[in-house]
Amino acid sequence: MTDPRWPLVVRALACLSLDPQALGGLHLRARAGPVRDAVVNRLIRDLPAPLRLPADLPEDLLAPGIDLTASLQHGRLVRRDGLLARYRSLILPMAERVAPGLAARLGQALDRGRHSFVALDEGDEGERPPVALLDRLAMTLDLDGLRLAEMPMLETYSDWDAITEETAIETLSALSLTLGIGSLRRLGLALRLARVSAQVDGRDTLVQADLSFAIATALLPHATRMPAPEEEEAPPPPEPETDAAQSDTQPDTGLPDGDVLLEAALALLPPDVLQRLATGTVARAQGTGAGARRKGNRRGRPLPARPGRMDGRARIDLIATLRAAAPWQRLRGGGPGQRLRLRSADIHLKRSETRSDRLVIFAVDASGSAAFARLAEVKGAVELLLAEAYARRDHVALVAFRGEGAELLLPPTRSLLRTKRHLSGLPGGGGTPLAAGLRAALDLGLQARGRGMDPAVVVLTDGRPNIALSGTASRSEAGADAQAMARALRTQGMTALIIDTGNRPTPALATLAQTMDAPYLPLPRADAKAVSKTVAAAL
Amino acid sequence: MTAFPFTAIVGQDEMKTAMILTAVDPGIGGVLVFGDRGTGKSTAVRALSGLLPPLQIVQGCPVNSALVADVPDWAAVPDPVITSGPTPVVDLPLGVTEDRVTGALDIEKALTKGERAFEPGLLARANRGYLYIDEINLLEDHIVDLLLDVAQSGENVVEREGLSIRHPARFVLVGSGNPEEGELRPQLLDRFGLSVEVASPNTVAERVAVIRARDTFERDKEAFATACEADQLALRARIVAARDRLGKVEAPDAVLEDCAALCIALGSDGVRGELTLLRTARALAAFEGAEVAGRNHIRRVAPMSLRHRLRRDPLDEAGSTIRVTRALEEVLA
């Protein structure tokens, strides 16, 4: 059977081709492959003046300016138009790595309403294009798992019930509240999408299917929560994002056909998408992954100048540039008393090595043994540590392990508000899956390193692992697994620190710290302040 | 491009008030708007240009001078004519270089004519108007520092690449951002005059109103602008009248004492809080046609003038508004 997402994809492409500027564009989640190629090729064919950008676009190419390299070469001023002036549609590969500055500029271009962008997103779980960009693209499509051979023709929505504009506006408003969508821009885009969808079929009135389509592609992918499910097959979110302020914002009942339309929209999506929505792994506003960048040109320890191109951001190292040009003056027809002859190849840029952002990953033991003894104290300590991390402009992340496994409570962030909220909601109880906690911290650390951060892991536990990686309750197996994970941490060269929060020091934990090559801090009676002080000294 | 009319913005009253007050008294020192995405922060800023009375500007002057005599000598304006133009609202993009902000050596002239000329930057263009930074919390620290220095001194000093230039740069700084994506350093927060928090409307009715207004606007911008014109003109007239009245608004000693008592109760550092509070209260009084700034004015502007100046525990969860309100109740009971 054809994947139920295919008709949505086909309609979305038709909509974008029909009115690309009104819709702003498309967020396309897909791995490179034949399906993505087919979709992108089709867009390149149908969009006005499309350009596929290189992944490492220098930002200044977007805006008009002087082409210094060409100017030097020709000996006269050469101007170039910015790419935004020449191309109305841009295809952005690796959009999940787009730097926040570029995203903001692209966002501003979209606000002027003359462009449309296709953001190709190959990000892993948790990796997303910057929200500043996503929030302005009407549609999100996920192509993973689709088969090219099954690509259908466009179906027209001819025999559906017509609805009024008024109903459409009210339904979208109510649904956006139910789905926890803050941005009102999304609402406007969804309404436009429904209208373009009607135009695709040559109608000038909306039908229910237009609205369902708009909900499925413009609203649902941005949902931060799902309405309470009716059957047991969709379990309620285990850790609801709703706080007190939000929970009383459930829409007034009596909205016209809203639930029916939501159901219709949900029916268009495959069940696993719902599952992911429910467990909260779908797009959220997050910190930005700006990609691995360690060599900057502005701050930090100076490095030797390197030949390079002027891209508007780098600074010229004048002395090095002159030095590079000097030997060639005679050959270039210069010489004493003559004007200096510079070529673009002479240009040297200043460079410096920036220290990458630090990420402190807290792996907190929330098991029964720890919970009853010291969880409150540990929370206090983590809060103090967070406050210090804030002062140092570190990023922080929070992993908790209890019961059968570990979970990432908080992806790397600098927002203390979020951290505090997540921490206070940290429940205690259950077994101690130490190995799972270490593994989660390691995975997160490696991911962060890939994005140019410098991770450090702080483990707070009372050190009585009793749940193995496999999830079985076996003390010996759990201990062995923890040792294995500790070795893995050391092999990866992860900075780490173990804080023993037990009532008295656990020798096994000291051994584990040795394996990990990490400092071990037994803190039998420490209060939160002492923990914080010790960690600050050790990291 | 026709901007969305200011008076047609649904809700977000605190943000609108803050912006109107800075229009009445640009000396208040900028507005910081923090809150959710897509809540109309940029819309409100861009709408200002259409709301404010047109400025008399020397045509072609890079720093928007009002008088021919004020045109800086480095700016070659061959045939100066004074025209009337909208208040400039300049966008400062993220990732902008220092050169583009402050201005720098004009490479074109340097290359083609061998001349050492100054190419003005965004600060020049924003003179006498507004400078808007979206996502200010993502802007690099050194650029923010630079902006705040210039905003405070009202002058842009460029000493680079053999240039030595200074020009007036008086503008209202408006920053917006989303706190989920990182916070501003406390010392920067303190330099903004006012700060407001915006949230997405959480009733269906409000959302419907917002979306309907936006939709009507997009379908026919001209017609929508015409429909709002009367309101816009009325608000503009009130702002102009308030500007005239501002110098005459009195602030009795009792009001100064209230300001001081409030700031002491809140433990805000320095006297910047008091000064802003007073200035904003006076602007509000002027806007509402009062001759004397009183307690009721202070009460209404205290949250926006003080909430970002409290010495705060970084983990205190958005409690600053509550703290200000509580202090208001105690001090101004």
Short mmCIF file of N, CA and C in Angstrom, two decimals, chain B residues 22 29-32 129-133 136 144 147-148 151 171-175 192:
data_model
loop_
_atom_site.label_atom_id
_atom_site.label_comp_id
_atom_site.label_asym_id
_atom_site.label_seq_id
_atom_site.Cartn_x
_atom_site.Cartn_y
_atom_site.Cartn_z
N THR B 22 8.90 55.41 24.02
CA THR B 22 10.22 55.77 23.48
C THR B 22 10.08 56.73 22.32
N GLY B 29 15.89 55.37 26.19
CA GLY B 29 17.01 54.47 26.01
C GLY B 29 16.67 53.06 25.58
N GLY B 30 15.79 52.94 24.63
CA GLY B 30 15.66 51.64 24.00
C GLY B 30 14.68 50.69 24.68
N VAL B 31 14.26 49.71 23.91
CA VAL B 31 13.32 48.71 24.41
C VAL B 31 13.85 47.33 24.09
N LEU B 32 13.74 46.46 25.05
CA LEU B 32 14.09 45.07 24.82
C LEU B 32 12.78 44.28 24.83
N GLY B 129 16.56 57.88 14.18
CA GLY B 129 15.48 56.91 13.99
C GLY B 129 15.61 55.74 14.97
N TYR B 130 15.34 54.55 14.46
CA TYR B 130 15.36 53.34 15.27
C TYR B 130 16.36 52.36 14.70
N LEU B 131 17.04 51.64 15.58
CA LEU B 131 17.89 50.55 15.14
C LEU B 131 17.31 49.28 15.73
N TYR B 132 16.99 48.35 14.88
CA TYR B 132 16.30 47.14 15.33
C TYR B 132 17.20 45.92 15.17
N ILE B 133 17.35 45.19 16.27
CA ILE B 133 18.14 43.96 16.24
C ILE B 133 17.24 42.80 16.62
N ILE B 136 18.61 39.44 19.40
CA ILE B 136 19.74 40.14 20.01
C ILE B 136 20.56 39.22 20.90
N VAL B 144 27.25 44.03 20.37
CA VAL B 144 26.25 44.57 21.31
C VAL B 144 26.89 45.67 22.17
N LEU B 147 27.20 48.81 20.20
CA LEU B 147 25.91 49.48 19.99
C LEU B 147 25.48 50.23 21.24
N LEU B 148 25.65 49.56 22.39
CA LEU B 148 25.19 50.19 23.61
C LEU B 148 26.02 51.43 23.92
N ALA B 151 24.79 54.08 21.54
CA ALA B 151 23.44 54.50 21.90
C ALA B 151 23.48 55.44 23.09
N PHE B 171 19.79 57.20 18.27
CA PHE B 171 18.70 56.34 17.79
C PHE B 171 18.12 55.60 18.98
N VAL B 172 16.93 55.10 18.79
CA VAL B 172 16.33 54.25 19.82
C VAL B 172 16.67 52.81 19.45
N LEU B 173 17.27 52.13 20.38
CA LEU B 173 17.68 50.75 20.13
C LEU B 173 16.52 49.83 20.53
N VAL B 174 16.12 48.98 19.60
CA VAL B 174 15.10 48.00 19.95
C VAL B 174 15.68 46.62 19.70
N GLY B 175 15.72 45.80 20.72
CA GLY B 175 16.22 44.44 20.58
C GLY B 175 15.11 43.47 20.84
N PHE B 192 19.47 48.65 28.67
CA PHE B 192 18.25 48.97 27.93
C PHE B 192 17.30 49.75 28.85
#
